[in-house]
Coordinates of C-alpha atoms and ligand atoms in Angstrom, one line a residue:
X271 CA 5.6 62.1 189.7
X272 CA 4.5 62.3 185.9
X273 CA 6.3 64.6 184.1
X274 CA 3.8 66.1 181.8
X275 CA 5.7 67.4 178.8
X276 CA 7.6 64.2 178.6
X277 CA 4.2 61.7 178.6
X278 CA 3.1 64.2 175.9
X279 CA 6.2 64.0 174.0
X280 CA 6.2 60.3 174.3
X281 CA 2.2 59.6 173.6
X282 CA 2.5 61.9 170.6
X283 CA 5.5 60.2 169.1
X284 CA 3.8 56.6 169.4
X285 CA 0.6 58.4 167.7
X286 CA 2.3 59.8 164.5
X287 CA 4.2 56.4 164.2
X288 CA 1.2 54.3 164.2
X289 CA -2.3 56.0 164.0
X290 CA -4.9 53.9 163.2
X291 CA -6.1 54.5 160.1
X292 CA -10.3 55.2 161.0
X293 CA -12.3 56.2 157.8
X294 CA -13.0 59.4 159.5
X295 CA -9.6 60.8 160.4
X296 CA -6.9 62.7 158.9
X297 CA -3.5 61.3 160.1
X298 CA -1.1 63.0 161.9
X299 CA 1.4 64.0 158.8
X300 CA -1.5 65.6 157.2
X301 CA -2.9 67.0 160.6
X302 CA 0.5 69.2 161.1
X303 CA 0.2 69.9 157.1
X304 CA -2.8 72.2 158.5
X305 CA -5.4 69.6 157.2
X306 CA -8.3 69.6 159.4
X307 CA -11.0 66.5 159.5
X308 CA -14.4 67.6 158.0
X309 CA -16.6 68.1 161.0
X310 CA -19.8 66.8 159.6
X311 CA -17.5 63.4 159.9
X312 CA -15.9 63.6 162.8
X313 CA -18.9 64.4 164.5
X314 CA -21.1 61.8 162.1
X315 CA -18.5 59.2 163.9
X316 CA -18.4 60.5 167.5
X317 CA -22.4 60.0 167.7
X318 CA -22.2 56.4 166.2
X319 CA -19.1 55.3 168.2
X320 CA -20.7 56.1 171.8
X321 CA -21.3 52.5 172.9
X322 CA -20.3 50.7 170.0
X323 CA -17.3 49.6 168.5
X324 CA -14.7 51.1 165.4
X325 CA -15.4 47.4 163.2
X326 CA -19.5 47.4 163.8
X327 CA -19.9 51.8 163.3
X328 CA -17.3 51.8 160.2
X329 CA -19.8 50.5 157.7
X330 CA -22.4 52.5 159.0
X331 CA -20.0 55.6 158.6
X332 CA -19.1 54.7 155.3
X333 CA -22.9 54.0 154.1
X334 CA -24.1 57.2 155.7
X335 CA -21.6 59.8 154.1
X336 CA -21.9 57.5 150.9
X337 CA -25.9 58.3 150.5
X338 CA -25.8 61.8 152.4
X339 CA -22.0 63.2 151.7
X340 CA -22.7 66.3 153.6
X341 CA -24.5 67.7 156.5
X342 CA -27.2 69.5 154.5
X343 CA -27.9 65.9 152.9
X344 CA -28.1 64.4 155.8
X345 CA -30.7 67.3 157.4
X346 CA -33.2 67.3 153.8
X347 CA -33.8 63.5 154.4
X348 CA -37.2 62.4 155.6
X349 CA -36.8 60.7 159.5
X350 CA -37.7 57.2 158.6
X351 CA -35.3 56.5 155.5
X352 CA -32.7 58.0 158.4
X353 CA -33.7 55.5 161.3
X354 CA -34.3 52.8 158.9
X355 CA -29.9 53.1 158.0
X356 CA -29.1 53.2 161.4
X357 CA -31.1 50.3 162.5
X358 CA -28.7 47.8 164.1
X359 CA -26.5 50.6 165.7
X360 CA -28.7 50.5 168.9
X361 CA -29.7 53.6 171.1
X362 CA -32.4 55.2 168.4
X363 CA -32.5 58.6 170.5
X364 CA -29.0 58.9 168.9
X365 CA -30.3 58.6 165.8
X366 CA -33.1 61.2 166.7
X367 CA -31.0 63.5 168.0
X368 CA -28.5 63.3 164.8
X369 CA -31.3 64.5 163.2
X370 CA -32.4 67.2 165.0
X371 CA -28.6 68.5 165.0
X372 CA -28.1 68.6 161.1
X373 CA -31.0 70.4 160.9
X374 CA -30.4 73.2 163.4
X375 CA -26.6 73.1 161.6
X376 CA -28.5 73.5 157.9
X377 CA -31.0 75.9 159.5
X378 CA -29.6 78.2 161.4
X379 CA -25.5 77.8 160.3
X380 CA -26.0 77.4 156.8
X381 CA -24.4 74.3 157.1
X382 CA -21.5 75.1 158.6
X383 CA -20.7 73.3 161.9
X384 CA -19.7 76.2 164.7
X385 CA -15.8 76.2 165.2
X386 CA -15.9 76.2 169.0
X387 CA -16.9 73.9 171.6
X388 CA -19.4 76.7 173.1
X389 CA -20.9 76.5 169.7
X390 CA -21.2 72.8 169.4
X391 CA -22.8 72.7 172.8
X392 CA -25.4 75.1 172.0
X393 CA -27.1 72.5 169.3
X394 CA -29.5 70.3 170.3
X395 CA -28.7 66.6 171.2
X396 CA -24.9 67.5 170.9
X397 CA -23.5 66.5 174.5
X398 CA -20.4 68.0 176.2
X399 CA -18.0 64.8 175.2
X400 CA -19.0 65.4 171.4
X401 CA -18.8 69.3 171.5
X402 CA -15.4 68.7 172.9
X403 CA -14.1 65.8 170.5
X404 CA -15.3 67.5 166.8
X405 CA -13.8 71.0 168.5
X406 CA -10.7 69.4 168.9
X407 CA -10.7 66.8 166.2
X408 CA -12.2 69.2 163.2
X409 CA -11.0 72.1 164.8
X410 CA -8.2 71.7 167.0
X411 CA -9.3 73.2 169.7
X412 CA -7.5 72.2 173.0
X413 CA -10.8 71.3 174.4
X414 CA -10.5 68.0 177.1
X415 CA -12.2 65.1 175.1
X416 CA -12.7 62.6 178.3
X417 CA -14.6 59.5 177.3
X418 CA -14.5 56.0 179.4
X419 CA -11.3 55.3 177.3
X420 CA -9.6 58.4 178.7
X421 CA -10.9 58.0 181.8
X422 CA -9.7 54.2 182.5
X423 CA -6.1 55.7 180.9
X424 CA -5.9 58.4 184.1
X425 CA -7.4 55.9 186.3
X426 CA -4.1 53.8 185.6
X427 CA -1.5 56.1 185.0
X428 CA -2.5 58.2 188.0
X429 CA -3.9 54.8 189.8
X430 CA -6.4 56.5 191.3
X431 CA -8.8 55.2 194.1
X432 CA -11.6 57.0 194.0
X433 CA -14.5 54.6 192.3
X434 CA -16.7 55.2 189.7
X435 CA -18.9 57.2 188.8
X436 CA -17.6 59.7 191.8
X437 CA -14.3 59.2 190.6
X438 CA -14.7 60.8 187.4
X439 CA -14.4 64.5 188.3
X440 CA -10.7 63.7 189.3
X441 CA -10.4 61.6 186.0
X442 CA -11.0 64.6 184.0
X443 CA -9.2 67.0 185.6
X444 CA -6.1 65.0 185.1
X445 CA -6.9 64.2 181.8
X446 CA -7.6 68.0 181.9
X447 CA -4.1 69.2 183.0
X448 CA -2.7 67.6 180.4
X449 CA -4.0 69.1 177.0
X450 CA -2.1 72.2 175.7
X451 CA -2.5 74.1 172.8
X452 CA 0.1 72.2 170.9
X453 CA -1.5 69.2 168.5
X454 CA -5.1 69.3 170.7
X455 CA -6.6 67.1 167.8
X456 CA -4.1 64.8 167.6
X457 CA -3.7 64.6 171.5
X458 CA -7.2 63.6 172.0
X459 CA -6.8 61.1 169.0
X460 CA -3.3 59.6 170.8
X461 CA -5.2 59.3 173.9
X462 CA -8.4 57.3 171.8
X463 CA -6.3 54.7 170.2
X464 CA -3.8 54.1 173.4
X465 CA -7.1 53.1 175.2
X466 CA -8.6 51.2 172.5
X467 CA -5.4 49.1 171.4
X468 CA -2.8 49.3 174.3
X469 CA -4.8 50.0 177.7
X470 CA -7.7 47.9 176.7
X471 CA -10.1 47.3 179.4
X472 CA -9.4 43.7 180.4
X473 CA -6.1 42.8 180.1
X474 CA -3.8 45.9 179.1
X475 CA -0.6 45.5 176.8
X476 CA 1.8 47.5 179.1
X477 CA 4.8 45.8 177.7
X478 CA 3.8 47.9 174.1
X479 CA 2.6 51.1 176.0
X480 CA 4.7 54.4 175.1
X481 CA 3.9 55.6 178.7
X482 CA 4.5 53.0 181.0
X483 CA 7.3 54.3 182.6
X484 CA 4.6 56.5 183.8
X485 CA 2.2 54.2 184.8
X486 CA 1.2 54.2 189.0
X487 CA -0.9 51.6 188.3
X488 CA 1.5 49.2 186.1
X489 CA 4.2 50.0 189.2
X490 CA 1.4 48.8 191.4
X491 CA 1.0 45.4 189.5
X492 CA -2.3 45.5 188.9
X493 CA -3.4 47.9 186.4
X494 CA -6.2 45.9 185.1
X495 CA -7.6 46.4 188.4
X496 CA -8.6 50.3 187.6
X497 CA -11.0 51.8 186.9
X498 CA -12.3 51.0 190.5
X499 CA -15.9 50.7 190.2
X500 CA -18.7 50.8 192.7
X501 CA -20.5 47.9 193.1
X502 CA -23.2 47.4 190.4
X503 CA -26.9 47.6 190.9
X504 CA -29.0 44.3 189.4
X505 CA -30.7 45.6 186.0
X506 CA -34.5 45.3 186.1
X507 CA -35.9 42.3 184.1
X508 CA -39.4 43.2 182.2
X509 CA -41.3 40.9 180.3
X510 CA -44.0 41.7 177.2
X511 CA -45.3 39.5 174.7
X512 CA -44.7 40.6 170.5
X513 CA -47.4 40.0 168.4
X514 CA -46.4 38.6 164.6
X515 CA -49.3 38.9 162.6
X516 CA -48.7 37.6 159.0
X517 CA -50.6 38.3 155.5
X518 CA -48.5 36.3 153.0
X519 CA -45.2 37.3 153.0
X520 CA -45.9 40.1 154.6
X521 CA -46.2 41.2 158.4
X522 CA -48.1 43.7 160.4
X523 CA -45.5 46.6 161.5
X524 CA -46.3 49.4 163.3
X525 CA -44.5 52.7 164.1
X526 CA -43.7 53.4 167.9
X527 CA -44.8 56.5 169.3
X528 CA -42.2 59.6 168.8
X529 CA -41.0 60.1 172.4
X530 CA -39.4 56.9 174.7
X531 CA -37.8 53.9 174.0
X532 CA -36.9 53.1 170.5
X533 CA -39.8 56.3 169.9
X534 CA -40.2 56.3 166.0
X535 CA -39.3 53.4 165.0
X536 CA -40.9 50.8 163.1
X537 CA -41.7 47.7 165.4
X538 CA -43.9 44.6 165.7
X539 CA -46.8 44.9 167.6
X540 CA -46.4 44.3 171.6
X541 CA -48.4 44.4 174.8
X542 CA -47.0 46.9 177.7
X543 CA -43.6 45.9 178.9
X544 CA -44.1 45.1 182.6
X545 CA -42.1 43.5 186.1
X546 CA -44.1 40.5 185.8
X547 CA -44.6 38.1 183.7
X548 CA -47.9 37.4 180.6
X549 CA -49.7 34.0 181.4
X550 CA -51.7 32.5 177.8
X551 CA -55.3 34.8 178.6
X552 CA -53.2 38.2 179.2
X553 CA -51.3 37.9 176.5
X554 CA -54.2 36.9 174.3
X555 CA -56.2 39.9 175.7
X556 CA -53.3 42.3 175.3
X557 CA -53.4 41.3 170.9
X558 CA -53.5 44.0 168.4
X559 CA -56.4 42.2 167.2
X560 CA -58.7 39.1 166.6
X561 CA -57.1 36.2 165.7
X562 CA -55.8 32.3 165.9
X563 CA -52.7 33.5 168.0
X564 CA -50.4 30.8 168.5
X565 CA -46.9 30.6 170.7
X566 CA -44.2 30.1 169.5
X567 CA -41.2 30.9 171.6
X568 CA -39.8 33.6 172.9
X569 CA -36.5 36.1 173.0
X570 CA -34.3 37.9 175.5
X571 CA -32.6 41.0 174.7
X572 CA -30.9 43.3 177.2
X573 CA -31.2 47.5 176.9
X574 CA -29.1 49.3 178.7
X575 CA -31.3 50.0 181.7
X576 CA -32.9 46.8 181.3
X577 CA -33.7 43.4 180.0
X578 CA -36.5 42.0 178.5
X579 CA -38.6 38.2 178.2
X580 CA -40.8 39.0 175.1
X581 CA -43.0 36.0 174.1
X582 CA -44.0 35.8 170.4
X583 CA -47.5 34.8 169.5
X584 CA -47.1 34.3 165.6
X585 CA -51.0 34.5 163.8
X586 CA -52.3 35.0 159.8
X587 CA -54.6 37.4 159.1
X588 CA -55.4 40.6 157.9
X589 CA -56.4 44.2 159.3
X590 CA -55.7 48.0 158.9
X591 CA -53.7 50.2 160.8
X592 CA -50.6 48.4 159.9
X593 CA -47.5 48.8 158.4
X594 CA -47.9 45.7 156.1
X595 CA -44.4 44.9 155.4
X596 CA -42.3 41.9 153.6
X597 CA -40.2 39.4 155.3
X598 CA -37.2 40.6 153.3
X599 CA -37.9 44.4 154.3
X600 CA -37.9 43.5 158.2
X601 CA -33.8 44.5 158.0
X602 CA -34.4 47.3 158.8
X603 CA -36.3 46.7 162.3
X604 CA -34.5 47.6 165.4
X605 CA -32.3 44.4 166.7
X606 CA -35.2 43.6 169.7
X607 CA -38.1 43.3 166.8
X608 CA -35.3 41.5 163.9
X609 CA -35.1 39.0 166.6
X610 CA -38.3 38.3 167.6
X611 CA -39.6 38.3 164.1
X612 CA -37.1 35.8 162.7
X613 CA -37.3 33.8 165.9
X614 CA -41.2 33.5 165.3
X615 CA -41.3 33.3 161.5
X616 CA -38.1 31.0 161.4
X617 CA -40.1 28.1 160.7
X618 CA -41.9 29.7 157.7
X619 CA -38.5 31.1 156.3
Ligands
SF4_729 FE1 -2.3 51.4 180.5 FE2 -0.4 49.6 181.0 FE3 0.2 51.9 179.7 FE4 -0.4 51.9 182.3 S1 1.3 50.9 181.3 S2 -1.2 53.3 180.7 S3 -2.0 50.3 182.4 S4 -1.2 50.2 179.0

């Protein structure tokens, strides 16, 4: 049987000893001294960490509050100078949504980020795990910040059977039962870094965890073994072709519609993305226009609910209706397009 207060206790202990040090936090010393994180950060670094990693989302963090320091900065800049700095972070309706957020923050709170998580919840694109992490990060709240790290933490300590994703309603009410008003920011954070550097996800260092006493799943002998997960359904495979039209040094762009995938951004030309695959006449029928279309090659890249065969058809020539673009300003193209446009132009490079 856990005792609570002691895990607490113990977590805690281990977090003020050896907090990581994350551009975006204010350590434990100074989070007792009553100084609270700037919310506009700690949010800022909630929405780029969700599916990516401290090391790749640091530099982003740090260019981001560099050019727009605050959240009324972030809300007066035009979309596309926005989307083009987080290209290479992945999942572009985070990026959207960002947006959308500082603006209802600038618009209708005068910048000011609302204190509770009720408050959070109620702007638009914030979820429930971000409402709950800047409440009780910035604001230290004790709200129940429950994120796959926390959740394969419970799944161990409490070994539980039940499998994911069903399993996670249990997950969070243990995690749940174990916030108190005492130090909510700097629970959450203990609970963050003891998944991240001590109950990592493949091979957990029990032998350096503050909690292991605790630990069902470490007395079981095979803690690596939880999260149980429910057997994984195949991800659909699609396959398109991506047209590289060049002028020069330049290359046709264009910008994707608003809504859907990667909605917004700019892009290089493509036919529809479909279950089967483009033979030479398709794909030549499918071109954004006229022209000596030649193959060469082709790239995989995997989204999260899919993956995707595009074959590159590389051609010079000139039209309107593009985004003419040069080679050295395709940086900032979404990592599926950066590929296939330096796969396809990597013999004129
Ligand atoms: Fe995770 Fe091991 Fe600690 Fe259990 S003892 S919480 S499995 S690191």
């Amino acid at each position: 049987m856990v005792n609570a207060e002691t895990l607490r206790a113990k977590l805690l202990a281990w977090y003020d000893a050896g907090a990581r040090d994350l551009a975006w936090r204010v350590g434990p010393a100074d989070n007792r001294a009553g100084v609270r994180a700037d919310p506009y950060r700690v949010w800022l670094s909630e929405v780029m960490l969700q599916q990516t990693t401290v090391p790749h989302a640091t530099p982003y963090f740090l260019k981001f509050t560099a050019r727009w320091p605050t959240v009324m900065d972030l809300a007066a800049e035009e979309d596309g100078e926005v989307m083009a700095a987080w290209a290479g972070l992945g999942y572009y309706a985070r990026a959207r949504n960002l947006l959308a957020c500082a603006r209802a923050v600038a618009r209708d709170h005068g910048g000011v980020f609302p204190n509770s998580e009720e408050g959070l919840r109620a702007l638009p694109g914030l979820g429930p795990y971000t409402a709950a992490a800047v409440s009780a990060i910035a604001f230290d709240r004790p709200t129940n910040v429950v994120d796959g790290n926390v959740e394969r933490v419970m799944s161990r300590l409490f070994a539980i059977e039940e499998a994911l994703p069903d399993g996670k309603t249990e997950l969070k009410r243990l995690a749940g039962a174990l916030v108190r008003d005492e130090r909510p920011g700097d629970w959450a954070q203990a609970l963050m870094d003891l998944g991240a550097t001590v109950c990592r996800p493949k091979s957990p260092l029990c032998d350096r965890c503050p909690v292991s006493e605790f630990c069902a799943g470490l007395a079981g002998g095979e803690p690596e073994t939880y999260p149980r997960k429910a057997a994984k359904v195949a991800r659909p495979h699609r396959n398109g072709v991506a047209y590289i039209l060049t002028r020069g040094h330049e290359v046709a762009l264009i910008r994707r519609p608003p809504k859907g995938l990667l909605g917004g951004m700019l892009a290089l030309p493509t036919s529809d993305w479909r279950a089967i695959g483009w033979d030479d006449q398709e794909a030549l029928a499918a071109a954004p226009v006229g022209a000596d279309w030649r193959a060469v090659g082709e790239v995989e890249h995997v989204f999260t609910h899919f993956s995707l065969t595009l074959r590159l058809l590389r051609a010079d020539g000139d039209a309107d209706g593009f985004i003419w673009t040069p080679r050295a300003g395709l940086d900032a193209l979404p990592s599926v397009f950066l590929k296939a446009a330096r796969a396809g132009l990597s013999n004129l490079l």
